Structures are given as C-alpha cells and as structure tokens.
Coordinates of C-alpha atoms and ligand atoms in Angstrom, one line a residue:
M14 CA -20.7 -11.2 7.7
R15 CA -21.1 -7.6 8.8
F16 CA -23.8 -5.2 7.7
I17 CA -23.9 -1.5 7.2
F18 CA -27.3 0.0 6.4
V19 CA -27.3 3.4 4.7
T20 CA -30.6 5.3 4.8
G21 CA -31.4 8.8 3.7
G22 CA -33.1 11.6 5.5
V23 CA -34.8 15.0 4.7
I24 CA -34.6 15.0 0.9
S25 CA -34.2 12.5 -1.9
G26 CA -31.1 12.7 -3.9
V27 CA -29.1 13.4 -0.8
G28 CA -26.1 11.3 -2.0
K29 CA -26.7 7.9 -0.4
G30 CA -25.4 6.1 -3.4
L31 CA -22.0 7.9 -3.3
A32 CA -21.9 7.5 0.5
T33 CA -22.5 3.8 0.1
A34 CA -19.9 3.4 -2.6
S35 CA -17.4 5.5 -0.6
I36 CA -17.9 3.5 2.6
A37 CA -17.3 0.2 0.8
K38 CA -14.3 1.7 -0.9
I39 CA -12.9 2.9 2.4
L40 CA -13.3 -0.5 4.0
Q41 CA -11.5 -2.0 1.0
Q42 CA -8.6 0.4 1.7
Y43 CA -8.4 -0.9 5.2
G44 CA -7.8 -4.4 3.8
Y45 CA -11.3 -5.8 4.1
T46 CA -13.5 -7.2 1.3
A47 CA -16.7 -5.2 0.9
T48 CA -19.6 -5.3 -1.5
A49 CA -22.6 -3.0 -1.9
V50 CA -26.3 -3.7 -2.4
K51 CA -29.0 -1.3 -3.6
I52 CA -32.6 -1.6 -2.4
D53 CA -35.2 0.0 -4.6
P54 CA -38.6 -0.1 -2.9
Y55 CA -40.5 0.2 -6.2
I56 CA -42.6 -2.6 -7.6
N57 CA -40.9 -2.7 -11.0
Y58 CA -39.0 -6.0 -11.1
D59 CA -36.0 -4.1 -12.4
A60 CA -35.0 -0.9 -14.1
G61 CA -35.2 -2.4 -17.6
T62 CA -38.7 -0.9 -18.3
L63 CA -38.1 2.4 -16.7
R64 CA -37.8 5.5 -18.9
P65 CA -34.7 7.5 -18.3
T66 CA -36.7 10.4 -16.8
E67 CA -37.6 8.3 -13.9
H68 CA -34.4 7.1 -12.3
G69 CA -31.7 8.2 -14.8
E70 CA -29.6 5.7 -16.7
V71 CA -30.3 2.0 -16.7
W72 CA -27.1 0.3 -15.5
V73 CA -26.3 -3.1 -17.1
T74 CA -24.4 -5.8 -15.3
D75 CA -22.2 -8.5 -16.7
D76 CA -24.9 -11.1 -16.0
G77 CA -27.4 -9.1 -18.1
G78 CA -29.2 -7.2 -15.3
E79 CA -30.9 -3.9 -16.1
I80 CA -30.7 -2.2 -12.8
D81 CA -30.4 1.1 -10.9
Q82 CA -27.7 3.5 -11.8
D83 CA -26.3 3.6 -8.2
L84 CA -24.8 0.2 -8.9
G85 CA -22.7 2.0 -11.5
N86 CA -21.1 4.2 -8.8
Y87 CA -20.5 1.1 -6.6
E88 CA -18.6 -0.6 -9.4
R89 CA -16.7 2.6 -10.4
F90 CA -15.5 2.9 -6.8
L91 CA -15.0 -0.7 -5.9
G92 CA -13.4 -1.8 -9.2
F93 CA -15.0 -5.2 -9.6
E94 CA -18.1 -6.5 -11.3
L95 CA -21.3 -6.6 -9.3
P96 CA -24.0 -9.1 -10.3
K97 CA -27.7 -8.2 -10.7
K98 CA -28.6 -9.8 -7.4
N99 CA -27.0 -6.7 -5.7
N100 CA -30.1 -4.7 -6.7
I101 CA -33.2 -5.8 -4.7
T102 CA -36.7 -4.4 -5.5
T103 CA -40.0 -4.9 -3.8
G104 CA -41.2 -6.4 -7.1
Q105 CA -38.6 -9.1 -6.9
V106 CA -39.4 -9.9 -3.3
Y107 CA -43.2 -10.2 -3.9
K108 CA -42.7 -12.1 -7.2
E109 CA -40.5 -14.7 -5.5
L110 CA -43.0 -15.1 -2.7
I111 CA -46.0 -15.4 -4.9
D112 CA -44.2 -17.9 -7.3
K113 CA -43.3 -20.0 -4.3
E114 CA -46.8 -19.9 -2.9
R115 CA -48.2 -21.0 -6.3
R116 CA -45.7 -23.9 -6.4
G117 CA -47.1 -24.9 -3.0
E118 CA -43.8 -24.5 -1.3
F119 CA -45.4 -22.9 1.8
L120 CA -47.2 -26.2 2.6
G121 CA -50.5 -24.6 3.3
Q122 CA -49.2 -21.7 5.5
T123 CA -50.7 -18.2 5.2
V124 CA -48.1 -16.1 3.5
E125 CA -47.9 -12.8 5.4
V126 CA -46.1 -9.5 5.0
I127 CA -44.6 -10.3 8.4
P128 CA -42.5 -12.5 8.5
H129 CA -42.3 -13.6 4.8
V130 CA -41.5 -10.3 3.2
P131 CA -38.6 -9.4 5.6
N132 CA -37.4 -13.0 5.5
E133 CA -37.1 -12.9 1.7
I134 CA -35.3 -9.5 2.0
K135 CA -32.8 -10.9 4.5
R136 CA -32.2 -14.0 2.3
R137 CA -31.4 -11.7 -0.6
I138 CA -29.1 -9.4 1.4
K139 CA -27.2 -12.4 2.8
E140 CA -26.9 -14.0 -0.6
A141 CA -25.5 -10.8 -2.1
G142 CA -23.1 -10.4 0.8
S143 CA -21.9 -14.0 1.0
G144 CA -18.1 -14.3 1.0
F145 CA -17.5 -10.6 1.9
D146 CA -16.4 -9.2 5.2
F147 CA -18.8 -6.3 4.8
V148 CA -22.0 -5.7 2.9
V149 CA -23.1 -2.1 2.6
V150 CA -26.8 -1.9 2.0
E151 CA -28.3 1.3 0.6
V152 CA -32.0 1.6 1.4
G153 CA -33.5 3.7 -1.4
G154 CA -36.0 6.4 -0.8
T155 CA -36.2 8.7 2.2
I156 CA -36.8 7.9 5.9
G157 CA -40.5 8.3 6.5
D158 CA -41.5 6.7 3.2
Y159 CA -44.1 4.0 3.8
Q160 CA -42.5 1.6 1.3
N161 CA -39.1 1.6 3.2
L162 CA -40.6 -0.1 6.3
P163 CA -40.2 -3.8 5.4
Y164 CA -36.5 -3.1 4.6
L165 CA -35.9 -1.4 8.0
F166 CA -37.7 -4.3 9.7
A167 CA -35.4 -6.7 7.8
A168 CA -32.4 -4.8 8.9
K169 CA -33.5 -5.2 12.5
G170 CA -33.9 -8.9 11.8
L171 CA -30.4 -9.2 10.6
E172 CA -29.2 -7.4 13.7
L173 CA -31.0 -10.0 15.8
E174 CA -29.5 -12.8 13.8
F175 CA -25.9 -11.6 13.6
G176 CA -25.7 -9.6 16.7
K177 CA -25.6 -5.8 17.4
N178 CA -21.8 -5.8 17.0
N179 CA -22.1 -6.9 13.4
V180 CA -24.4 -4.1 12.2
A181 CA -24.0 -0.4 11.8
Y182 CA -26.6 2.1 10.7
V183 CA -25.6 5.2 8.8
L184 CA -28.0 8.0 8.1
V185 CA -27.2 10.3 5.2
T186 CA -29.0 13.6 5.8
Y187 CA -29.3 17.1 4.5
L188 CA -28.7 20.3 6.5
P189 CA -30.1 23.3 4.8
V190 CA -28.7 26.8 5.1
P191 CA -31.8 29.0 4.3
S192 CA -30.6 32.1 2.6
N193 CA -32.8 34.4 4.7
I194 CA -31.4 33.0 8.0
G195 CA -27.9 32.3 6.8
E196 CA -27.4 29.5 9.4
M197 CA -27.2 25.8 9.0
K198 CA -30.2 24.1 10.4
T199 CA -30.2 20.7 12.2
K200 CA -33.9 20.4 12.9
P201 CA -35.0 18.4 9.8
T202 CA -32.1 16.0 10.6
Q203 CA -33.3 15.6 14.2
Q204 CA -36.7 14.7 12.9
A205 CA -35.3 12.2 10.4
I206 CA -33.5 10.6 13.2
R207 CA -36.7 10.4 15.3
M208 CA -38.5 8.8 12.4
L209 CA -35.7 6.2 12.2
N210 CA -36.1 5.6 15.9
E211 CA -39.7 4.8 15.4
A212 CA -38.5 1.8 13.3
G213 CA -36.3 0.8 16.2
I214 CA -33.2 2.1 14.5
F215 CA -30.7 4.4 16.3
P216 CA -28.2 5.6 13.7
D217 CA -24.5 4.9 14.7
F218 CA -23.3 7.5 12.2
V219 CA -24.8 10.5 10.6
L220 CA -23.3 11.8 7.4
C221 CA -24.3 15.4 7.1
R222 CA -24.7 16.6 3.5
A223 CA -24.7 20.4 3.2
P224 CA -23.5 23.2 1.0
V225 CA -20.6 23.8 3.4
P226 CA -18.8 21.7 6.1
L227 CA -20.5 21.2 9.4
D228 CA -19.0 22.9 12.4
D229 CA -18.5 21.6 15.9
V230 CA -21.4 23.6 17.3
R231 CA -23.8 21.8 15.0
K232 CA -22.2 18.4 15.7
K233 CA -22.8 19.0 19.4
K234 CA -26.3 20.1 18.8
L235 CA -27.1 16.8 17.0
E236 CA -25.4 15.0 19.9
T237 CA -27.5 16.7 22.5
N238 CA -30.8 16.5 20.6
A239 CA -30.5 13.1 19.0
N240 CA -28.2 11.2 21.2
I241 CA -25.5 10.6 18.6
D242 CA -21.9 10.9 19.7
A243 CA -20.6 14.1 18.1
D244 CA -17.6 12.1 16.9
N245 CA -19.9 10.1 14.7
V246 CA -21.5 13.1 13.2
I247 CA -19.5 13.3 9.9
S248 CA -19.4 16.4 7.8
A249 CA -20.0 15.7 4.1
P250 CA -20.1 19.0 2.2
D251 CA -20.9 19.4 -1.5
V252 CA -17.9 18.6 -3.7
D253 CA -17.2 19.5 -7.3
N254 CA -15.8 16.0 -8.0
I255 CA -17.5 12.8 -6.8
Y256 CA -14.2 11.1 -6.4
K257 CA -13.4 13.4 -3.5
V258 CA -16.2 12.0 -1.4
P259 CA -14.3 9.0 0.1
L260 CA -11.3 11.3 0.7
N261 CA -13.5 13.8 2.5
L262 CA -15.1 11.1 4.6
E263 CA -11.6 9.8 5.5
S264 CA -10.5 13.2 6.5
E265 CA -13.1 12.8 9.3
D266 CA -11.7 9.3 10.0
L267 CA -14.9 7.6 9.0
G268 CA -13.0 4.3 8.2
K269 CA -11.3 4.1 11.6
K270 CA -14.5 5.0 13.4
L271 CA -16.4 2.3 11.5
L272 CA -13.8 -0.4 12.3
K273 CA -13.9 0.7 15.9
H274 CA -17.7 0.4 15.9
F275 CA -17.3 -3.2 14.7
G276 CA -14.4 -3.9 17.1
V277 CA -12.0 -4.8 14.4
M278 CA -8.5 -3.6 13.5
P279 CA -7.3 -2.3 10.1
L280 CA -5.8 -5.1 8.0
A281 CA -3.9 -2.7 5.8
E282 CA -2.7 0.9 5.7
P283 CA -4.9 2.8 3.3
D284 CA -3.1 4.0 0.2
W285 CA -4.9 6.7 -1.7
T286 CA -1.9 7.9 -3.7
N287 CA -3.2 7.0 -7.1
W288 CA -6.7 8.0 -6.4
K289 CA -5.5 11.4 -5.1
R290 CA -3.3 11.8 -8.2
L291 CA -6.2 11.3 -10.6
V292 CA -8.5 13.6 -8.6
E293 CA -5.7 16.2 -8.6
N294 CA -5.4 15.7 -12.4
M295 CA -9.1 16.4 -12.8
N296 CA -9.0 19.5 -10.5
H297 CA -5.8 21.0 -12.0
P298 CA -6.0 20.1 -15.7
K299 CA -3.3 21.2 -18.1
K300 CA -5.7 21.5 -21.0
T301 CA -9.4 21.5 -21.8
V302 CA -11.1 19.5 -24.6
N303 CA -14.6 20.3 -25.7
I304 CA -16.8 17.4 -26.5
A305 CA -20.3 17.4 -28.0
M306 CA -22.6 14.6 -27.0
V307 CA -25.1 14.4 -29.8
G308 CA -28.2 12.7 -28.5
K309 CA -31.9 12.8 -28.1
Y310 CA -32.9 15.0 -25.2
I311 CA -35.9 14.9 -23.1
D312 CA -36.4 17.7 -20.6
I313 CA -38.4 17.7 -17.5
G314 CA -39.3 21.2 -16.7
H315 CA -36.1 23.3 -16.7
F316 CA -33.9 20.3 -15.9
S317 CA -32.2 18.5 -18.7
L318 CA -31.5 14.9 -18.0
T319 CA -27.8 14.4 -18.2
D320 CA -28.3 11.6 -15.6
S321 CA -29.4 9.3 -18.4
Y322 CA -25.8 9.3 -19.7
I323 CA -24.0 9.3 -16.4
S324 CA -21.7 6.4 -17.3
V325 CA -20.7 8.0 -20.6
N326 CA -19.9 11.2 -18.7
Q327 CA -17.9 9.3 -16.1
A328 CA -16.0 7.4 -18.7
L329 CA -15.0 10.6 -20.5
L330 CA -13.8 12.1 -17.1
H331 CA -11.8 8.9 -16.3
A332 CA -10.0 9.2 -19.6
G333 CA -9.5 12.9 -19.1
A334 CA -7.9 12.2 -15.7
E335 CA -5.3 10.0 -17.3
F336 CA -4.2 12.9 -19.6
S337 CA -4.7 15.6 -17.0
V338 CA -7.3 17.3 -19.3
K339 CA -10.6 18.8 -18.3
V340 CA -13.3 17.3 -20.4
N341 CA -16.1 19.8 -21.1
I342 CA -19.2 18.0 -22.2
D343 CA -21.9 19.9 -24.2
W344 CA -25.2 18.3 -24.9
V345 CA -26.2 18.9 -28.4
D346 CA -29.7 18.1 -29.4
A347 CA -29.7 15.9 -32.6
K348 CA -33.0 17.5 -33.7
K349 CA -31.2 20.9 -33.7
I350 CA -28.7 19.5 -36.2
E351 CA -31.6 18.2 -38.3
K352 CA -33.0 21.7 -38.5
E353 CA -29.9 23.9 -38.5
G354 CA -27.1 21.7 -39.9
T355 CA -23.7 20.9 -38.4
D356 CA -22.3 24.4 -38.0
C357 CA -22.7 24.2 -34.2
L358 CA -20.2 21.3 -34.2
K359 CA -17.3 23.4 -35.4
V360 CA -16.1 24.4 -32.0
Y361 CA -15.6 20.9 -30.7
D362 CA -12.5 18.7 -30.4
G363 CA -14.5 15.5 -30.7
I364 CA -18.1 14.1 -31.0
V365 CA -19.7 11.3 -29.1
V366 CA -22.9 9.7 -30.4
P367 CA -24.2 7.7 -27.4
G368 CA -26.8 4.9 -27.2
G369 CA -30.4 5.5 -27.8
F370 CA -33.7 4.1 -29.0
G371 CA -36.3 5.0 -31.6
A372 CA -36.4 7.3 -34.6
S373 CA -36.3 10.7 -33.0
G374 CA -33.2 12.7 -33.8
V375 CA -31.6 9.9 -35.9
E376 CA -31.1 12.0 -39.1
G377 CA -29.3 14.7 -37.0
K378 CA -27.0 12.0 -35.5
I379 CA -26.2 10.7 -38.9
K380 CA -25.4 14.2 -40.1
A381 CA -23.1 14.7 -37.1
I382 CA -21.3 11.4 -37.9
E383 CA -20.9 12.4 -41.5
Y384 CA -19.4 15.7 -40.4
T385 CA -16.8 14.0 -38.2
R386 CA -15.9 11.5 -40.9
T387 CA -15.5 14.1 -43.6
H388 CA -13.7 16.7 -41.3
N389 CA -11.3 14.2 -39.8
L390 CA -12.7 15.1 -36.3
P391 CA -12.5 12.4 -33.5
F392 CA -15.7 10.4 -33.3
L393 CA -16.8 7.8 -30.8
G394 CA -20.0 5.9 -31.4
L395 CA -21.6 3.8 -28.7
C396 CA -24.2 1.2 -29.6
Y397 CA -26.8 3.2 -31.6
G398 CA -23.7 5.4 -32.4
L399 CA -22.2 2.4 -34.2
Q400 CA -25.4 1.5 -36.0
L401 CA -25.9 5.0 -37.3
A402 CA -22.2 5.2 -38.3
V403 CA -22.7 2.1 -40.4
A404 CA -25.9 3.6 -42.0
E405 CA -24.0 6.8 -42.7
Y406 CA -21.2 5.0 -44.4
A407 CA -23.5 2.8 -46.4
R408 CA -25.4 5.9 -47.6
N409 CA -22.6 8.3 -48.3
V410 CA -19.7 6.1 -49.3
C411 CA -21.3 2.9 -50.7
G412 CA -24.1 4.8 -52.4
M413 CA -27.0 2.9 -50.7
Q414 CA -29.0 6.1 -50.4
T415 CA -31.8 4.6 -48.4
A416 CA -29.6 2.6 -46.0
N417 CA -31.1 2.6 -42.5
T418 CA -31.7 0.6 -39.4
T419 CA -35.1 -1.2 -39.5
E420 CA -35.7 0.3 -36.1
V421 CA -36.3 3.6 -38.0
D422 CA -37.4 2.4 -41.4
P423 CA -38.8 -1.2 -41.4
N424 CA -39.2 -1.1 -45.2
T425 CA -35.8 0.1 -46.3
I426 CA -34.3 -1.8 -49.2
C427 CA -30.9 -1.5 -47.5
P428 CA -31.4 -2.7 -44.0
V429 CA -27.8 -2.4 -42.9
I430 CA -28.9 -2.7 -39.3
D431 CA -31.6 -5.2 -38.6
I432 CA -33.1 -7.7 -36.2
L433 CA -31.5 -11.1 -36.7
P434 CA -33.7 -14.0 -37.9
T435 CA -33.4 -15.8 -34.6
Q436 CA -34.7 -12.7 -32.8
K437 CA -37.6 -12.4 -35.2
S438 CA -39.3 -15.5 -33.9
I439 CA -38.9 -14.4 -30.3
L440 CA -40.5 -11.0 -31.2
A441 CA -43.3 -12.7 -33.0
E442 CA -44.2 -14.4 -29.8
G443 CA -44.3 -11.0 -28.1
R444 CA -41.3 -11.7 -25.8
Y445 CA -39.7 -8.3 -26.2
G446 CA -37.5 -8.5 -23.2
A447 CA -36.0 -11.8 -24.4
S448 CA -35.1 -10.3 -27.8
M449 CA -32.4 -8.0 -26.3
R450 CA -28.7 -8.7 -26.3
L451 CA -28.0 -7.9 -22.6
G452 CA -24.9 -8.2 -20.4
A453 CA -21.3 -9.1 -21.2
Y454 CA -20.2 -10.7 -24.4
A455 CA -16.7 -11.6 -25.6
A456 CA -15.4 -10.1 -28.8
I457 CA -12.5 -11.2 -31.0
L458 CA -10.4 -8.2 -32.1
K459 CA -8.7 -7.9 -35.5
E460 CA -4.9 -8.0 -35.6
K461 CA -3.3 -4.6 -36.2
S462 CA -6.5 -2.7 -35.6
R463 CA -6.7 0.5 -33.6
V464 CA -9.2 -1.0 -31.2
L465 CA -6.8 -3.9 -30.4
D466 CA -3.9 -1.4 -29.9
L467 CA -6.1 0.5 -27.4
Y468 CA -7.1 -2.6 -25.4
K469 CA -3.4 -3.5 -25.3
R470 CA -2.1 -0.1 -24.3
T471 CA -4.6 0.3 -21.4
G472 CA -3.9 -3.2 -20.1
R473 CA -7.5 -4.3 -20.6
L474 CA -6.6 -7.0 -23.1
E475 CA -4.5 -8.7 -20.5
E476 CA -7.1 -8.1 -17.8
D477 CA -9.9 -9.5 -19.9
L478 CA -7.9 -12.6 -20.9
K479 CA -7.3 -13.4 -17.3
R480 CA -11.0 -13.0 -16.5
I481 CA -11.8 -15.4 -19.4
E482 CA -9.4 -18.0 -18.0
E483 CA -11.2 -17.7 -14.7
I484 CA -14.6 -18.0 -16.3
K485 CA -13.6 -21.1 -18.1
K486 CA -12.1 -22.6 -15.0
N487 CA -15.2 -22.0 -12.9
G488 CA -17.4 -23.3 -15.7
Q489 CA -19.5 -20.1 -15.4
A490 CA -22.4 -19.6 -17.7
F491 CA -21.1 -16.7 -19.7
R492 CA -21.5 -15.5 -23.3
L493 CA -18.0 -16.1 -24.5
G494 CA -19.1 -17.7 -27.8
I495 CA -16.5 -19.5 -29.9
I496 CA -13.1 -18.2 -28.9
D497 CA -10.9 -21.3 -29.1
G498 CA -7.3 -20.5 -30.1
Q499 CA -8.0 -16.7 -30.1
H500 CA -5.6 -14.4 -28.2
N501 CA -7.2 -11.0 -28.8
V502 CA -10.4 -11.4 -26.8
V503 CA -12.1 -8.7 -24.7
I504 CA -15.3 -8.4 -22.8
E505 CA -17.9 -5.6 -22.9
R506 CA -21.5 -5.2 -21.9
H507 CA -24.5 -4.8 -24.2
R508 CA -28.0 -3.5 -24.2
H509 CA -29.6 -3.5 -27.7
R510 CA -31.9 -5.4 -30.0
Y511 CA -30.6 -4.6 -33.5
E512 CA -27.3 -5.8 -35.1
V513 CA -25.2 -5.0 -38.1
N514 CA -26.8 -7.1 -40.9
P515 CA -24.2 -9.7 -42.0
T516 CA -25.5 -9.5 -45.6
F517 CA -23.9 -6.0 -46.0
V518 CA -20.6 -6.5 -44.2
Q519 CA -18.5 -7.5 -47.2
E520 CA -19.7 -4.6 -49.3
L521 CA -19.0 -2.1 -46.5
E522 CA -15.6 -3.6 -45.9
K523 CA -14.8 -3.3 -49.6
A524 CA -15.6 0.4 -49.4
G525 CA -13.0 0.8 -46.6
L526 CA -15.0 0.4 -43.4
V527 CA -13.0 -1.8 -41.1
F528 CA -14.9 -4.2 -38.8
S529 CA -12.3 -4.6 -36.1
G530 CA -14.0 -7.0 -33.8
F531 CA -16.9 -9.5 -33.6
H532 CA -18.7 -11.8 -31.3
H533 CA -18.7 -15.4 -32.6
R534 CA -21.9 -17.0 -31.6
E535 CA -22.1 -20.7 -30.8
D536 CA -24.4 -21.1 -33.9
G537 CA -21.6 -19.7 -36.1
T538 CA -23.1 -16.2 -36.6
K539 CA -20.7 -13.3 -36.3
L540 CA -22.1 -10.2 -34.6
M541 CA -20.1 -7.1 -35.4
E542 CA -18.8 -5.4 -32.3
Y543 CA -16.4 -2.6 -33.5
I544 CA -15.8 -0.5 -36.6
E545 CA -13.0 1.9 -37.4
L546 CA -11.6 4.0 -40.3
P547 CA -7.9 3.5 -40.7
N548 CA -7.0 6.8 -42.3
H549 CA -8.9 9.0 -39.9
R550 CA -7.6 10.7 -36.8
F551 CA -10.1 8.7 -34.7
F552 CA -13.3 7.2 -36.0
V553 CA -14.2 4.3 -33.8
A554 CA -17.6 2.9 -32.7
T555 CA -18.8 -0.1 -30.9
Q556 CA -22.0 -2.1 -30.6
A557 CA -21.2 -2.4 -26.9
H558 CA -21.5 0.0 -24.0
P559 CA -17.8 0.2 -22.9
E560 CA -18.7 3.1 -20.5
F561 CA -20.1 0.5 -18.1
K562 CA -16.6 -0.9 -17.5
S563 CA -14.7 2.4 -17.1
R564 CA -13.2 3.3 -13.8
L565 CA -11.1 6.1 -12.4
G566 CA -7.5 4.7 -12.8
N567 CA -8.7 2.1 -15.2
P568 CA -10.3 4.0 -18.1
S569 CA -12.2 2.3 -20.9
P570 CA -9.8 1.8 -23.9
L571 CA -12.0 3.5 -26.5
F572 CA -12.6 6.5 -24.3
F573 CA -8.9 6.7 -23.6
G574 CA -8.1 6.6 -27.3
F575 CA -10.9 9.1 -28.1
I576 CA -9.7 11.7 -25.5
E577 CA -6.1 11.1 -26.6
A578 CA -7.1 12.0 -30.2
C579 CA -9.1 15.0 -29.0
C580 CA -6.1 16.4 -27.1
K581 CA -4.1 16.4 -30.3
N582 CA -6.5 18.7 -31.9
Ligands
LIG6 N1 -31.8 1.1 -30.5 C1 -30.7 0.3 -30.7 C2 -31.0 -1.2 -30.5 O1 -31.9 -1.5 -29.9 C3 -29.5 0.7 -29.9 C4 -29.7 0.6 -28.4 C5 -28.7 1.3 -27.6 O2 -28.0 2.3 -28.1 N2 -28.5 0.9 -26.4 O3 -30.3 -2.0 -31.1

C-alpha cells in the first residue's frame, strides 16, 4: 500500500478535495487502483447532524453514511462507490477508543493521546486503503490548525511502518496576487511549508492554487526558500470547470512525477479522450437551457449557499455535457413564489424541486410544481420534490384539499406523505437517527414507464443489475428487499424519513398519477420510489437522491431525461 497525504496551506477552501480526487483519478489513468479518504478533524461523529451552512451538502454513501461532501467529488472523479469508512472524524476516533476502554480491551493500560489516537487513525486509514495500490488521504483544515496534529503524527507513523518510498506529501497552497502590488506572493506558502516542517513533514509536491498560472521565477523562489525541487512545484490556477483540474495537473506531468517519486512505472497509457470531449462539450455548448431550482435558501451574510446542493448541480452539468448544452441554474426562493406567485418561472426551460426538510417554503414549492404540471413544463422532483408533487396532485387533481405531508401538517386528514407505522415506534423511543431511510435501496421499475426507459437508455439498468448480481454473490448486507424474478431493478441512495402513504396510492393512481417504481421491503411493504405523468413532456420525481450517483460520462438517468426534455423547449 502506498500513501499520499494531501494537506492545505494558507487558506481554507483552497481546493484540497478536488486536488485529492484529481490525484487519485490520475493514478487510475496510469493503470493503478486508487482510493481516497477524507479526514475531518471535527468532533461530530459524522456530517449527519451538521446544518448545510456549516460544511455544505451532506453526502450519502451506499452503506448509509452521512458524510463530508468532498467524498462526492472523489466518487464523481473515480467512478466507483466509496464506503462511509473513507471519512474519518476525530469524533469516530475518540468514540472507538473510549468504547474499547469501557469494554476493558486495554487490559488496564492508560489510554493516551500518544500512541492510542494516532494508532486508531492509522488503523482506519489502512482499513480504507486495503486492496488498493494507492490511498490518497486528504487532511481537512489548514496547516497550523491545532486539531490537525494527531493526523500529521499518524502520517509520520505510516511512513515509519511502510517506508519513506511508499509515502508522498502534497501541500495544496494559495498564492495571492494582492491588487495593490500586482505580483504573486510566495511568502504565505513558505510559511505554510515551515509549519508542516515543524510536524516533521517535508512536502514532496506543492500544488500552487492561484488566480493565474505560476511562473518559473516563483517556482524557483519556492525551491530556494523552502527546499522543494522546482519541478515538483505544480501550477494549479483557477478554472471555470472543476473537471479541468486533473487535465491541468497532468499538463504539468504530475502523474509521471508522482510515479517517479514512488519508483514505479506507468501500467497504462492515460486516455483522457472521453473526459476531454465532455469538458469540451461543457465549454463550447451548442445551446443553453435555463433551469430554476426552487428551494429553501439560507444565506450567510452576502453568500448564498449553493454548496448545499452541489451534487444536484453537478448532476445537471453531467447531463448537459452529454447533450452539449450549457445548464444555467437559477436559485429561486420558494418563499418568493409564496408571496409573488409563479410569474418568475415563465422564463425557464425546466424546474427542479430538490430535497429539503421542514415546513418553510413548502407552499411555494407546491405552487411551482402545479405550474409545471399545468403548463407542460419539464419537472424533476428529488426526495421532498416527490413528496410535494404527490401532495400537489392529491390536492389539485384528486380534490383532497388539505392533502399534505405530516412533516408540515401533523393533523391533516389526508396524510398522503407520512411516517410509516414501523418508524413511529422508533421515534417514540427518541431514536431519531434510526428512523431515517439512509443509503442505497433497490427499486423495481414498472414496465413501459418513462423511468425504466431512461435507466435502459443510459445503460444504468444493465450496470445496476450487474452490481446486484455481485452483491448477491458476495452475500453483502444490502437493502435489496424482495427482488426475486424481477428484471427491472435499479439502485439509488436515500436520505429521508417520510414516505408516500400506501393508503392513498390506489386513489392517486386512479386519478392518473403513475407510480413507476417501488422498493419491496422484506416485510412486504411497498415503498414508492418514482412517480411520473404519462401525457406530460417530462414530469418525473423520485423519493431517492439520484444526484449522488451521477458522474461525468455516466449521467444519472433522470437528470439525463430532464435535460433532454428541457432542450426540446
Ligand atoms: N423532509 C423529507 C423527509 O424527511 C425529505 C427529505 C429530503 O428531501 N432529503 O422525508
């Protein structure tokens, strides 16, 4: 096993996540297997309880982890499912140690920060990296942060255990160009390097993030002042498209330099043709579609948090890349629609209602959905988007005027979206976390449905069926439910508590709403996963979060269908 530790200097948000994802992607291109691990030095056990204003979107893994959004970029770049163990937090490390201590597993020893904390960190990194040629570890936070130290210490420990030749340190740093000076400054980076040195780490590579490319003069300057070979000082200027990052790093030969550092040869000739084609499609689109994302928006200061929907954004862009269209995403506050009506939606080619929680803005979202249904405008509903589309249909087509989700109105006489009886007992015991449907679930799709057609056309049906065969063969614990004899089975991830109430399904179906997929639970319950309207240009929603499985070059079927429909506007 070989380790690459990625740390960040000078500022937070310097792009360590994308650098980590890109490094692993580049190594993959050279024929090696690579995985990526994110370290979050916070004490939260995972990101499940964090509000979106803290660290952006909560990323959901197949195995039901609610973790840091950086893992999303790793998956989007690497193209395979990463498990929740690839996100390590200080909370997990300490919880594990304290639990072990309580069970008496330390046999009377004093449990200390050194060596027990770094030992547990090393164990987790090795576990996540097991079976891969390379494990790229992103150490969250910025060099100089107190809470990083145990992780840097653990990195040194792995160096001792596996040998210097099997470890590389990469510092991702920021070089400002102050407007009054007009010159790129290297001093903050020199100081970040010195701080790393204090932890015994001498970076082998420095990735220099800056508004513009780094010139040779500055590379030399860092060589002279920080003892880093100028060849290993890599320019990583700002880009308008994140998928250019690995291409840019490769234009500086980062891959070959890394392999040289580890003393290994390329196993394959990199082939970026398809990746480049899609990036090219995004940069030179033939057409533009305008999409409104109708959601609840929380602002911090002047900065609106589009980061909380990063995967939805990415999924829209992936679909756009397939059709060579630019996807313009506007954020429309659902509360504005509540106050001012749906006039502001007239200019759009399609509407997305993404996931969400709570009552705020819900009536605005329902109005927006009604608008798309009655104006034959493409609509894609994700999770809460499906639930509210069901409520809208019940109200305006089935005449159940008070239809609602019990999340918003616990006393409605038409609870079309509700907590299932099995969850109610869990909630009564106060086990809120356990009442969520989290992670990947299989869904059986309806013959001749639009949803099935999209999963077929994008190749995802075939891909998911293969995956299911593997899961069955390996006897993996996985929420497939009852799928015996079914041929139209797909897998998507979930993060929600409420479900379509089975009591109302028949009545809604009679009124024309098609339930085009369901999860068949072992206890026989059918959980509705997809809805669609047959005589509409595109009216599709899902209880799942398909955005988590969308990749550049392998777009999510529903997003693909949605953008395709928007293009025809
Ligand atoms: N609030 C809804 C639920 O808990 C939807 C959640 C979501 O959109 N992720 O079921």
